[in-house]
mmCIF file of C-alpha atoms and ligand atoms in Angstrom:
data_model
loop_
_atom_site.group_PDB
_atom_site.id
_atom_site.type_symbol
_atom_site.label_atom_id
_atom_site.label_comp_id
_atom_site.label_asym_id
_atom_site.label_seq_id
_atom_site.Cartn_x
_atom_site.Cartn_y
_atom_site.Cartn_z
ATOM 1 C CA UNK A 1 1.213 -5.743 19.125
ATOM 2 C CA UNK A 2 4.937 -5.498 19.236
ATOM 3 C CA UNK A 3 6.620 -3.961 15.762
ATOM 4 C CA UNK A 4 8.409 -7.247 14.702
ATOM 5 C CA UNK A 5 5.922 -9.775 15.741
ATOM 6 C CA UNK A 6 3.491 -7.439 13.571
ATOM 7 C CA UNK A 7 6.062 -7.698 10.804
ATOM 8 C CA UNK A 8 6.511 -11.332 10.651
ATOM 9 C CA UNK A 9 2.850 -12.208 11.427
ATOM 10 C CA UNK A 10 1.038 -9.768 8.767
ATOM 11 C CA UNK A 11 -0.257 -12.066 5.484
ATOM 12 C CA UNK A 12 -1.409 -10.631 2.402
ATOM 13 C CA UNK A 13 -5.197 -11.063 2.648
ATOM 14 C CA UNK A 14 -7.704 -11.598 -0.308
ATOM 15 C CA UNK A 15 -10.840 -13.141 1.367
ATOM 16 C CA UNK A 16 -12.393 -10.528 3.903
ATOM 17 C CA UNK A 17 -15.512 -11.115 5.751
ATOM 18 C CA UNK A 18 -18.404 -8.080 5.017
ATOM 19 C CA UNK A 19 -18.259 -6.951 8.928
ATOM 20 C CA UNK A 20 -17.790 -3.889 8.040
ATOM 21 C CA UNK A 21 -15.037 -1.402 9.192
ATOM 22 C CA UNK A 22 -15.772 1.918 11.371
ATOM 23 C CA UNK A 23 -14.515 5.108 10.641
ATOM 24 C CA UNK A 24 -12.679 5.409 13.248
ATOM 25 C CA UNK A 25 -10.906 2.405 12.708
ATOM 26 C CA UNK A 26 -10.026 3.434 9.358
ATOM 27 C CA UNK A 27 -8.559 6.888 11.096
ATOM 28 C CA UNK A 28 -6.216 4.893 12.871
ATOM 29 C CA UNK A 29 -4.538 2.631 9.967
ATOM 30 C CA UNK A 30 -4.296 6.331 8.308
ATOM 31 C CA UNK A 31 -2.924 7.836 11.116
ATOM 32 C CA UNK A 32 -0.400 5.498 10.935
ATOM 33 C CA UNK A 33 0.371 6.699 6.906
ATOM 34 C CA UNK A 34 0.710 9.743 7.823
ATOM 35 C CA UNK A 35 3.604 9.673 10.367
ATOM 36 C CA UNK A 36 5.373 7.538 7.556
ATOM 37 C CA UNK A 37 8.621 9.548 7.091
ATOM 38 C CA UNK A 38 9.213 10.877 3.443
ATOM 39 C CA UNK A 39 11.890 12.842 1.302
ATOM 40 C CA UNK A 40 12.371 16.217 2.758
ATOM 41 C CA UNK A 41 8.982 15.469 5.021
ATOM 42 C CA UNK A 42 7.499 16.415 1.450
ATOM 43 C CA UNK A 43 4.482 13.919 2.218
ATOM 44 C CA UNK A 44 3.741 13.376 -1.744
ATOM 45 C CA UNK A 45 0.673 10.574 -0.825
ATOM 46 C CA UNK A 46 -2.974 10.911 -1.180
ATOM 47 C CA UNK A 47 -5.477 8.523 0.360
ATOM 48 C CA UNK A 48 -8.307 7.618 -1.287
ATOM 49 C CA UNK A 49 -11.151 5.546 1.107
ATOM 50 C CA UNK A 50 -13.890 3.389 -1.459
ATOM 51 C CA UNK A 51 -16.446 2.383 0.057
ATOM 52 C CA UNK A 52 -19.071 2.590 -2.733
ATOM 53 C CA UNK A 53 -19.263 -1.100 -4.111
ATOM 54 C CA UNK A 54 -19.934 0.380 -8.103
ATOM 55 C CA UNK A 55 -16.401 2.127 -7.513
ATOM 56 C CA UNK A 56 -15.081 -1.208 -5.841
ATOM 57 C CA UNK A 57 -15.863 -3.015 -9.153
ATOM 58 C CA UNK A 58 -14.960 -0.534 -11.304
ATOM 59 C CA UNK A 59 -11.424 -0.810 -9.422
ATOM 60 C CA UNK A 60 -11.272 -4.236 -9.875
ATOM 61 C CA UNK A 61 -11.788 -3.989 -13.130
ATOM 62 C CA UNK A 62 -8.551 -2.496 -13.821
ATOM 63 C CA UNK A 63 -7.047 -5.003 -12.392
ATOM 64 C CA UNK A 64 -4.671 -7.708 -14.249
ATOM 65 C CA UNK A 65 -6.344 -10.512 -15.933
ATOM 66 C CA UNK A 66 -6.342 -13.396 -13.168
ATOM 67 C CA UNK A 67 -4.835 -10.906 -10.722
ATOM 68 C CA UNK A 68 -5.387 -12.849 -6.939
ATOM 69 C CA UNK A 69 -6.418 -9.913 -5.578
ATOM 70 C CA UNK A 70 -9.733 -8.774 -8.044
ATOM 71 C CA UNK A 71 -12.566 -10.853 -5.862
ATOM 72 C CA UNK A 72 -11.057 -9.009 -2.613
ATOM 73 C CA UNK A 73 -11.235 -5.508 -4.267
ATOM 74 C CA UNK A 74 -14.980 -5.938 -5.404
ATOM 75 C CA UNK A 75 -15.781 -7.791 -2.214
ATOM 76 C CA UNK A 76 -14.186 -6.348 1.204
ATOM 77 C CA UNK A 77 -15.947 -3.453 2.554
ATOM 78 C CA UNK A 78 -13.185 -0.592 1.819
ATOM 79 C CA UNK A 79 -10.217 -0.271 -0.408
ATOM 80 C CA UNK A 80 -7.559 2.326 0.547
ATOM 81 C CA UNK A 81 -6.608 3.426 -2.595
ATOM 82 C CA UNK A 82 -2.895 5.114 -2.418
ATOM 83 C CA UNK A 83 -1.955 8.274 -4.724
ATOM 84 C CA UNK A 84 1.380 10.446 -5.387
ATOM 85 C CA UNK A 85 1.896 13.963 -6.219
ATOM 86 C CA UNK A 86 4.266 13.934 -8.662
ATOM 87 C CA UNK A 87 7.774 15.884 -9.170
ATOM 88 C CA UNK A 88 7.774 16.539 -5.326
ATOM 89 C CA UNK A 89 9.827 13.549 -3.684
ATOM 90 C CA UNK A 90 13.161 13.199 -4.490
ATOM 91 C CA UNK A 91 13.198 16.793 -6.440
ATOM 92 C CA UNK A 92 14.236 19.626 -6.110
ATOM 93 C CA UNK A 93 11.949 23.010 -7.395
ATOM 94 C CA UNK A 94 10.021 19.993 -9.794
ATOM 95 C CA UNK A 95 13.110 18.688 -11.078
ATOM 96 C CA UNK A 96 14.755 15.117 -9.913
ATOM 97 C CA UNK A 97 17.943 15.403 -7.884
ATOM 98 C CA UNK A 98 19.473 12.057 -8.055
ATOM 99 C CA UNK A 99 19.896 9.410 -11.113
ATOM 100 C CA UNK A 100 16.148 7.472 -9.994
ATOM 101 C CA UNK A 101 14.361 10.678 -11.567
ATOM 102 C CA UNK A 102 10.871 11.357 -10.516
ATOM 103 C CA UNK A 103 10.226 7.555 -8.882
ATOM 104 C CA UNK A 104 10.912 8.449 -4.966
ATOM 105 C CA UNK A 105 7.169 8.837 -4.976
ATOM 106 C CA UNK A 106 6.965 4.997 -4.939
ATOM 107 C CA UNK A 107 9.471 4.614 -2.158
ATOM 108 C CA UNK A 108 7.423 7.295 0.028
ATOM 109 C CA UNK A 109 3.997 5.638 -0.610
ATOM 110 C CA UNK A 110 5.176 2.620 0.129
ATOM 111 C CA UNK A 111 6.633 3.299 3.408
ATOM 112 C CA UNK A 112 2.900 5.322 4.416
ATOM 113 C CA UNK A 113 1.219 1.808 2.869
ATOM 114 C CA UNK A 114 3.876 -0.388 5.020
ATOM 115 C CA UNK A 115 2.820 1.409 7.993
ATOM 116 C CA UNK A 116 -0.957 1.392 7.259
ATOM 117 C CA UNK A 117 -0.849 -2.666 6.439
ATOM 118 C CA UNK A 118 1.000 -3.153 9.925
ATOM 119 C CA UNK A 119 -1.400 -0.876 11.938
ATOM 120 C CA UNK A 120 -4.630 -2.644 10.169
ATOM 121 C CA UNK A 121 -2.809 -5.977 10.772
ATOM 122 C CA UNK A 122 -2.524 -4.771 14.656
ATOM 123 C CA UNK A 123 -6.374 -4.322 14.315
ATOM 124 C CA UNK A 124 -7.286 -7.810 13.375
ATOM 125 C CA UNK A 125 -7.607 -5.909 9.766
ATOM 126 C CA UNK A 126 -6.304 -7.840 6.474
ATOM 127 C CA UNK A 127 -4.760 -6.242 3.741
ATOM 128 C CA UNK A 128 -2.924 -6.827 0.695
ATOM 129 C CA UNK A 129 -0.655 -4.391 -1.458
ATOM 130 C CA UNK A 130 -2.443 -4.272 -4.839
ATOM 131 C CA UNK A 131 0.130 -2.952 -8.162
ATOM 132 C CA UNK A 132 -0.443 -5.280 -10.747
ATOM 133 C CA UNK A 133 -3.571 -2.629 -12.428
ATOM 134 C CA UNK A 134 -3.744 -0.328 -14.903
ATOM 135 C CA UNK A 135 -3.087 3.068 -12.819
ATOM 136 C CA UNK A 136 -4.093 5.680 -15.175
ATOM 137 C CA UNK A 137 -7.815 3.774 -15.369
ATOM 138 C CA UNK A 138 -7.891 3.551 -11.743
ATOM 139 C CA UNK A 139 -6.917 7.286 -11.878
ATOM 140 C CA UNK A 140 -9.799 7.355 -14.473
ATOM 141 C CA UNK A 141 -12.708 6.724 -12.577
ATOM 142 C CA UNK A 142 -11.192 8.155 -9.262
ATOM 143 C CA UNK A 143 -10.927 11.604 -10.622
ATOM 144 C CA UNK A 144 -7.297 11.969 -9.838
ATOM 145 C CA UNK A 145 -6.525 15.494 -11.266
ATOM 146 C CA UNK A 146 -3.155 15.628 -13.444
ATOM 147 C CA UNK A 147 0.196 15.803 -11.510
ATOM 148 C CA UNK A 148 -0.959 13.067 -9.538
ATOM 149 C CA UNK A 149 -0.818 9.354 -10.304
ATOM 150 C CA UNK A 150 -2.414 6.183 -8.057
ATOM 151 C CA UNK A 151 0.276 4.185 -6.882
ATOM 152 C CA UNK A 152 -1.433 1.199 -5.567
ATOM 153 C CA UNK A 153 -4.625 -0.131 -3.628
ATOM 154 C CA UNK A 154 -5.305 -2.496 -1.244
ATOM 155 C CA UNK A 155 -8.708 -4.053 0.172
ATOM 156 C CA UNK A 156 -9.182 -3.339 3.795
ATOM 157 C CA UNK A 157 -11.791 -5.564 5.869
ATOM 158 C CA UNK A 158 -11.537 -8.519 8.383
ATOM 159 C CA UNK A 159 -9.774 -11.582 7.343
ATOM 160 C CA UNK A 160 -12.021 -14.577 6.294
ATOM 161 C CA UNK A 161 -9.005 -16.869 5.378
ATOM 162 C CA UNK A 162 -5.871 -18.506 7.077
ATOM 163 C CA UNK A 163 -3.180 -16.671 5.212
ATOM 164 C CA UNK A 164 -0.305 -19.765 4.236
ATOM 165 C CA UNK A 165 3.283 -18.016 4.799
ATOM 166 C CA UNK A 166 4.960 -17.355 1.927
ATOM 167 C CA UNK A 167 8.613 -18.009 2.614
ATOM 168 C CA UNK A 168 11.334 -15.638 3.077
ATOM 169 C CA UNK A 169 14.680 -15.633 1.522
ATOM 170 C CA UNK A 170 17.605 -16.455 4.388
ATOM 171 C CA UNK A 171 20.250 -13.529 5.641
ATOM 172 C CA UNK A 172 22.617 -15.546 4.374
ATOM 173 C CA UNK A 173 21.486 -15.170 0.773
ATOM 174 C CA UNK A 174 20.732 -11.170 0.891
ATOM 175 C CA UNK A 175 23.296 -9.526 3.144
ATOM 176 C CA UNK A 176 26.746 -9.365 2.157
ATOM 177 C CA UNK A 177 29.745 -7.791 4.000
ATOM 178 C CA UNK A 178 32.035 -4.962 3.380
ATOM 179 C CA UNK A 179 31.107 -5.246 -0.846
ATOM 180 C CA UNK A 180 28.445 -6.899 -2.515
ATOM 181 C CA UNK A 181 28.644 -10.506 -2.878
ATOM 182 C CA UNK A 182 31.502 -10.560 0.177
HETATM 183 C C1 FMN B 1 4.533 -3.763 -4.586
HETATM 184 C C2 FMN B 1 3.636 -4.970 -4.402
HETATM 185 C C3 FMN B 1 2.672 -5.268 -5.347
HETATM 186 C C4 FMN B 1 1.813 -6.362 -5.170
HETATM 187 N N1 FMN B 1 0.825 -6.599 -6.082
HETATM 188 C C5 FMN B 1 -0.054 -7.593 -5.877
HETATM 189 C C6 FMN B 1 -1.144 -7.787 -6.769
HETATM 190 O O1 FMN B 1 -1.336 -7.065 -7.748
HETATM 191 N N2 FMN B 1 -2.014 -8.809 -6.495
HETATM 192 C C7 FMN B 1 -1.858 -9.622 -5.402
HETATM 193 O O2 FMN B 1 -2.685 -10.515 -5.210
HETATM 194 N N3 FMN B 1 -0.822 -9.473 -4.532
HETATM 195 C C8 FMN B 1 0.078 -8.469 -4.742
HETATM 196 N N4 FMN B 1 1.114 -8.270 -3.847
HETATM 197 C C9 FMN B 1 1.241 -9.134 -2.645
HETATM 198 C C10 FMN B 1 2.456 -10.082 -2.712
HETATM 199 O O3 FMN B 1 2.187 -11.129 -3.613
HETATM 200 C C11 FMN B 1 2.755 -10.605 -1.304
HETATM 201 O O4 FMN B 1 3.058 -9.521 -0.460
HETATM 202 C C12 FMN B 1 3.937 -11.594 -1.277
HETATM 203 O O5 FMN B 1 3.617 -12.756 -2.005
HETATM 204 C C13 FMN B 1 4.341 -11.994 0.134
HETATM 205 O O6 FMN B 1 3.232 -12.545 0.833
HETATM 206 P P1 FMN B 1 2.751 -11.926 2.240
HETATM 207 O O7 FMN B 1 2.314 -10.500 1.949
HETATM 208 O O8 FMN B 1 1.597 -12.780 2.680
HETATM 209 O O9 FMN B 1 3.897 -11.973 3.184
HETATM 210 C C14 FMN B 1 1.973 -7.194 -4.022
HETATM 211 C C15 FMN B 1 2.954 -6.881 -3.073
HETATM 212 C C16 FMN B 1 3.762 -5.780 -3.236
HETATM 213 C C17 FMN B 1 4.778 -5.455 -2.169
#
């Protein structure tokens, strides 16, 4: 699939059938996280792969109350769950080098996650960027070890929905020229 067309035609997903998804499938929507560029190539993420449906519910369960997303986590066959090491991106020797501190770990997963969501997208795979949960529980019962935190998640599976478009703001309204607001 051509890079734009994959842009403008990926929906977030949140019904998934229970076909479920091959390894090597999964290797290739990870493949695609990992050539993700990063700060300084420093390559902070982590990938998680759940495929164990007690660990699935527990993950849902830290979701928001009436988060969208919750039935998809317990129900599609994998969620990629995405970590950071910490005090790497965007520092220098563990200490933050510009005035957005330790938070280019966000920026770096979500670029790896971007790519992933496009790839599975390519692969007639649904997916949906999960943040609204309560990371240090999700860290909780995925044993993430301390100078790491989870990021986000998302549900990985074939769609069982018709995704509705949600609507995207015009050029006119977000670029400017020259200055902001020109
Ligand atoms: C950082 C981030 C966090 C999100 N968190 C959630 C979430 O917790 N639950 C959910 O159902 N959707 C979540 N979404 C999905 C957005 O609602 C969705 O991407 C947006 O409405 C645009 O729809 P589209 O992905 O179909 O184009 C999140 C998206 C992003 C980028």
């Amino acid at each position: 699939m051509e890079v734009l067309e994959a842009i403008k035609s990926r929906r977030s997903i949140r019904r998934y059938k229970t076909t479920p998804v091959d390894d090597k499938t999964i290797e290739q929507v990870l493949e695609a996280a990992r050539w993700a560029p990063s700060w300084a190539n420093t390559q902070c993420w982590r990938f998680i792969v759940v495929r164990d449906d007690n660990m699935k519910a527990e993950l849902a369960s830290t979701l928001t109350p009436n988060n969208p997303a919750a039935d998809a986590t317990r129900n599609a066959p994998v969620v990629i769950v995405a970590c950071a090491e910490l005090k790497r991106s965007g520092c220098y020797r563990g200490e933050p080098t510009t005035d957005k501190g330790d938070s280019w770990f966000m920026f770096d997963v979500a670029l790896a996650m971007q790519n992933l969501t496009l790839v599975a997208h390519a692969l007639g795979l649904g997916t949906v960027h999960i943040g609204a949960f309560d990371a240090k529980k999700a860290a909780d019962v995925l044993g993430v070890p301390e100078g790491f935190c989870v990021v986000e998640m998302t549900p990985l599976g074939y769609p069982d929905q018709e995704a509705r478009t949600a609507p995207r703001k015009e050029l006119s309204e977000i670029v400017f020229r020259d200055k902001f607001g020109g």
